[in-house]
Amino acid sequence: MEKMNCDIIRDLIPSYVDEVCSQATKECVEAHLEECGECRLIAARLRNNALSGEKLEQKGLDGLKKIKRKLDFHRVVNYGILLVLVFYGIELFLAHNAGYAMFNRPWVLEAFCIVLILLSGLRHREQQSPGRRACLCGAVSFVMSVYSILLFLYFAMQLKPDVETIFGMELQKTGPFLNIQMAVLFTAQVAFFLYNLGCIIKKKQNCRWLLCLNITGIFLTVNYDLWLYYMDSFETLKRAIVRNTLESVIPGVLGIIVSLALARVRKNPSAL
């Protein structure tokens, strides 16, 4: 009879601990706990258990607060990067239409964007690998970056004082042609960046290295477009193209390497 009494009381203990039982049940359980040390120990354990009602509610609130902090930080990072991209869209418009540029060192802001991407990755732990579409966008982004590098290297090699045509067109038409190319590439890279950003936020995919790749492509086009605006000497063309290319590629490659390394460490902590 005593064993059965303990079994009944133990069934009642959870509701007693969560304070959702009747007054009569509460008094019955308390009377039994005064006499039974084993049931008293079970009740004490349940009080300290995270699944008790009050602690479960608090745990849920703490979890929501943590998620909110992460989302707020993520939102600040994303808005910061997008503001930089909007700034450079305005920068290029002013350079071509108003005849001046507000900021002629794109690599500084590129490095700033990549650092923001890496810092946001420290606060978020996406476990899923990028999907096929994200990888396809990354491949296209890489091809477009290589295309822009080869396009301007060829242009710099062909551009000489006595040259009248490049790309099969008159020399004075090559500037607008290249500007249109850079505008299309810039728009496509921004679109890929936004898609990969969506994969991180909505699908929890680890696409930060792809964001670094997109940022590299974006600032390559910005660098080349501003170079067209500042170009003033045939003798320094090749050197300027190489410098502008390295200024965009080096921060991007470093960002991709660090992002991939962080993702590997999270997946396999023993890699440390």
Coordinates of C-alpha atoms in Angstrom, one line a residue:
M1 CA 0.0 0.0 0.0
E2 CA 2.9 2.3 0.8
K3 CA 4.5 1.6 -2.6
M4 CA 1.2 2.4 -4.4
N5 CA 1.0 5.6 -2.3
C6 CA 4.5 6.6 -3.5
D7 CA 3.6 5.9 -7.1
I8 CA 0.5 8.0 -6.9
I9 CA 2.3 10.9 -5.2
R10 CA 5.1 10.8 -7.8
D11 CA 2.5 11.2 -10.5
L12 CA 1.3 14.3 -8.7
I13 CA 4.7 15.8 -7.9
P14 CA 5.1 17.5 -11.4
S15 CA 1.8 19.4 -11.1
Y16 CA 2.6 20.1 -7.5
V17 CA 6.0 21.6 -8.4
D18 CA 4.5 23.6 -11.2
E19 CA 1.8 24.8 -8.8
V20 CA -1.1 23.8 -11.1
C21 CA -2.8 21.3 -8.7
S22 CA -5.7 21.8 -6.3
Q23 CA -5.2 22.8 -2.7
A24 CA -6.3 19.4 -1.5
T25 CA -3.7 17.7 -3.8
K26 CA -1.1 20.1 -2.6
E27 CA -1.7 19.3 1.1
C28 CA -1.8 15.6 0.4
V29 CA 1.6 15.7 -1.5
E30 CA 3.2 17.9 1.2
A31 CA 2.0 15.5 4.0
H32 CA 3.6 12.6 2.1
L33 CA 6.8 14.5 1.5
E34 CA 7.3 15.1 5.2
E35 CA 7.4 11.3 5.7
C36 CA 9.0 10.0 2.5
G37 CA 12.6 11.1 1.9
E38 CA 12.8 9.4 -1.6
C39 CA 9.7 11.3 -2.9
R40 CA 11.1 14.5 -1.2
L41 CA 14.3 14.1 -3.2
I42 CA 12.4 13.6 -6.5
A43 CA 10.4 16.8 -5.8
A44 CA 13.6 18.7 -5.0
R45 CA 15.1 17.5 -8.3
L46 CA 12.1 18.6 -10.2
R47 CA 12.2 22.1 -8.7
N48 CA 15.7 22.5 -10.0
N49 CA 14.8 21.0 -13.4
A50 CA 14.7 23.4 -16.3
L51 CA 11.3 21.8 -17.4
S52 CA 9.4 23.2 -14.4
G53 CA 6.8 25.8 -15.5
E54 CA 8.5 28.9 -14.2
K55 CA 12.0 28.0 -15.4
L56 CA 10.7 26.9 -18.7
E57 CA 9.0 30.2 -19.2
Q58 CA 12.1 32.1 -18.1
K59 CA 14.3 29.9 -20.4
G60 CA 12.0 30.7 -23.3
L61 CA 12.2 34.4 -22.5
D62 CA 16.0 34.3 -22.3
G63 CA 16.1 32.4 -25.6
L64 CA 13.9 35.0 -27.2
K65 CA 16.1 37.8 -25.9
K66 CA 19.2 36.1 -27.2
I67 CA 17.6 35.6 -30.6
K68 CA 16.6 39.2 -30.6
R69 CA 20.1 40.4 -29.8
K70 CA 21.5 38.2 -32.6
L71 CA 18.9 39.5 -35.1
D72 CA 19.6 43.1 -34.1
F73 CA 23.3 42.6 -34.6
H74 CA 22.8 40.8 -37.8
R75 CA 20.4 43.5 -39.0
V76 CA 23.0 46.2 -38.1
V77 CA 25.7 44.4 -40.1
N78 CA 23.5 43.8 -43.1
Y79 CA 22.2 47.4 -43.1
G80 CA 25.8 48.7 -42.8
I81 CA 27.0 46.7 -45.8
L82 CA 23.9 47.7 -47.9
L83 CA 24.5 51.3 -47.0
V84 CA 28.1 51.0 -48.2
L85 CA 26.8 49.5 -51.5
V86 CA 24.2 52.3 -51.9
F87 CA 26.9 54.8 -51.2
Y88 CA 29.1 53.5 -54.0
G89 CA 26.2 53.4 -56.4
I90 CA 25.7 57.1 -55.7
E91 CA 29.5 57.6 -55.9
L92 CA 29.6 56.1 -59.4
F93 CA 26.6 58.1 -60.5
L94 CA 28.3 61.4 -59.3
A95 CA 31.6 60.5 -60.9
H96 CA 30.0 60.0 -64.3
N97 CA 27.4 62.7 -64.2
A98 CA 28.6 65.4 -61.8
G99 CA 32.3 65.1 -62.6
Y100 CA 33.6 64.3 -59.1
A101 CA 34.0 61.5 -56.6
M102 CA 33.5 61.7 -52.8
F103 CA 35.8 58.8 -51.9
N104 CA 38.5 57.3 -54.2
R105 CA 39.8 54.4 -52.0
P106 CA 37.3 51.6 -52.5
W107 CA 39.5 48.9 -50.9
V108 CA 39.1 50.6 -47.5
L109 CA 35.3 50.2 -47.5
E110 CA 35.7 46.7 -49.1
A111 CA 37.8 45.6 -46.1
F112 CA 35.3 47.2 -43.8
C113 CA 32.4 45.2 -45.4
I114 CA 34.4 41.9 -45.2
V115 CA 35.3 42.5 -41.5
L116 CA 31.6 43.1 -40.8
I117 CA 30.7 39.9 -42.5
L118 CA 33.3 37.9 -40.5
L119 CA 32.2 39.5 -37.2
S120 CA 28.5 38.7 -37.9
G121 CA 29.6 35.1 -38.5
L122 CA 31.1 34.9 -35.0
R123 CA 27.6 35.6 -33.5
H124 CA 25.8 33.1 -35.8
R125 CA 26.5 29.4 -36.3
E126 CA 24.9 28.3 -39.6
Q127 CA 25.3 24.5 -39.8
Q128 CA 24.0 23.9 -43.3
S129 CA 26.2 24.0 -46.4
P130 CA 25.3 26.4 -49.2
G131 CA 22.6 25.1 -51.5
R132 CA 23.1 24.4 -55.2
R133 CA 21.7 27.7 -56.2
A134 CA 23.9 29.6 -53.8
C135 CA 27.0 27.7 -55.2
L136 CA 25.8 28.5 -58.7
C137 CA 25.5 32.1 -57.9
G138 CA 29.1 32.0 -56.4
A139 CA 30.4 30.4 -59.6
V140 CA 28.8 33.0 -61.8
S141 CA 30.1 35.7 -59.5
F142 CA 33.6 34.3 -59.7
V143 CA 33.4 34.1 -63.5
M144 CA 32.2 37.7 -63.7
S145 CA 35.1 38.9 -61.5
V146 CA 37.6 37.1 -63.7
Y147 CA 35.9 38.5 -66.8
S148 CA 36.2 42.1 -65.5
I149 CA 39.9 41.6 -64.7
L150 CA 40.7 40.1 -68.1
L151 CA 38.6 42.8 -69.8
F152 CA 40.5 45.7 -68.2
L153 CA 43.9 44.0 -68.5
Y154 CA 43.3 43.6 -72.3
F155 CA 42.1 47.2 -72.5
A156 CA 45.2 48.5 -70.6
M157 CA 47.5 46.5 -72.9
Q158 CA 45.8 47.7 -76.1
L159 CA 45.4 51.4 -75.1
K160 CA 48.3 53.3 -76.6
P161 CA 48.7 56.9 -78.0
D162 CA 48.5 55.7 -81.6
V163 CA 45.6 53.3 -81.2
E164 CA 42.3 54.2 -82.8
T165 CA 40.1 51.2 -82.1
I166 CA 39.7 48.7 -79.2
F167 CA 37.1 45.9 -79.0
G168 CA 36.4 46.6 -82.6
M169 CA 35.1 50.1 -82.0
E170 CA 36.4 53.7 -82.1
L171 CA 38.5 54.7 -79.1
Q172 CA 36.0 57.3 -77.8
K173 CA 33.3 54.7 -77.7
T174 CA 35.2 52.3 -75.5
G175 CA 34.7 54.4 -72.3
P176 CA 30.8 54.2 -72.5
F177 CA 31.1 50.5 -73.5
L178 CA 33.2 49.7 -70.4
N179 CA 30.9 51.8 -68.1
I180 CA 27.9 49.8 -69.3
Q181 CA 29.8 46.6 -68.7
M182 CA 30.7 47.6 -65.1
A183 CA 27.1 48.8 -64.4
V184 CA 25.7 45.4 -65.4
L185 CA 28.4 43.5 -63.4
F186 CA 27.8 45.7 -60.4
T187 CA 24.1 45.1 -60.5
A188 CA 24.4 41.3 -60.9
Q189 CA 27.0 41.1 -58.0
V190 CA 24.7 43.1 -55.7
A191 CA 21.8 40.7 -56.7
F192 CA 23.9 37.7 -55.9
F193 CA 24.9 39.3 -52.6
L194 CA 21.3 39.8 -51.6
Y195 CA 20.4 36.2 -52.6
N196 CA 23.2 34.8 -50.5
L197 CA 22.3 37.0 -47.6
G198 CA 18.8 35.6 -47.8
C199 CA 20.1 32.1 -47.7
I200 CA 21.9 32.9 -44.4
I201 CA 19.0 34.6 -42.8
K202 CA 16.1 32.3 -43.9
K203 CA 17.8 29.0 -44.6
K204 CA 20.6 29.2 -42.0
Q205 CA 23.1 28.3 -44.7
N206 CA 26.8 29.1 -44.3
C207 CA 27.2 31.5 -47.3
R208 CA 29.5 34.0 -45.7
W209 CA 32.4 33.1 -47.9
L210 CA 30.1 33.6 -50.9
L211 CA 29.3 37.1 -49.5
C212 CA 33.0 37.8 -49.4
L213 CA 33.2 36.6 -53.0
N214 CA 30.3 38.9 -54.0
I215 CA 31.8 41.9 -52.2
T216 CA 35.1 41.3 -54.1
G217 CA 33.3 41.3 -57.4
I218 CA 31.3 44.4 -56.5
F219 CA 34.4 46.4 -55.5
L220 CA 36.4 45.2 -58.6
T221 CA 33.8 46.9 -60.7
V222 CA 33.8 50.0 -58.5
N223 CA 37.6 50.2 -58.7
Y224 CA 37.7 49.8 -62.5
D225 CA 34.8 52.2 -63.0
L226 CA 36.5 54.9 -60.9
W227 CA 39.8 54.1 -62.6
L228 CA 38.1 55.1 -65.9
Y229 CA 37.2 58.4 -64.4
Y230 CA 40.7 59.1 -63.0
M231 CA 42.6 57.8 -66.0
D232 CA 45.1 60.4 -67.2
S233 CA 48.3 58.8 -68.5
F234 CA 49.1 56.0 -71.0
E235 CA 52.4 55.3 -69.2
T236 CA 50.8 54.3 -65.9
L237 CA 47.8 52.3 -67.2
K238 CA 49.1 48.8 -66.7
R239 CA 50.5 49.6 -63.3
A240 CA 47.2 51.3 -62.2
I241 CA 45.1 48.3 -63.4
V242 CA 47.4 45.9 -61.5
R243 CA 47.2 48.0 -58.4
N244 CA 43.4 48.4 -58.5
T245 CA 43.0 44.7 -59.1
L246 CA 45.1 43.7 -56.2
E247 CA 43.5 46.2 -53.9
S248 CA 40.1 44.5 -54.5
V249 CA 41.3 40.9 -54.8
I250 CA 43.6 40.7 -51.7
P251 CA 40.9 41.7 -49.1
G252 CA 38.4 39.5 -50.8
V253 CA 40.6 36.4 -50.9
L254 CA 41.6 36.9 -47.2
G255 CA 38.0 37.2 -46.2
I256 CA 37.0 34.0 -48.1
I257 CA 39.9 32.1 -46.5
V258 CA 39.0 33.3 -42.9
S259 CA 35.3 32.6 -43.5
L260 CA 35.9 29.1 -44.7
A261 CA 38.3 28.5 -41.8
L262 CA 35.8 29.6 -39.2
A263 CA 33.1 27.4 -40.8
R264 CA 35.4 24.4 -40.6
V265 CA 36.3 25.1 -37.0
R266 CA 32.6 25.3 -36.0
K267 CA 31.9 22.0 -37.8
N268 CA 34.9 20.3 -36.4
P269 CA 36.1 21.9 -33.1
S270 CA 39.0 19.5 -33.0
A271 CA 40.5 21.3 -36.0
L272 CA 41.8 23.8 -33.5

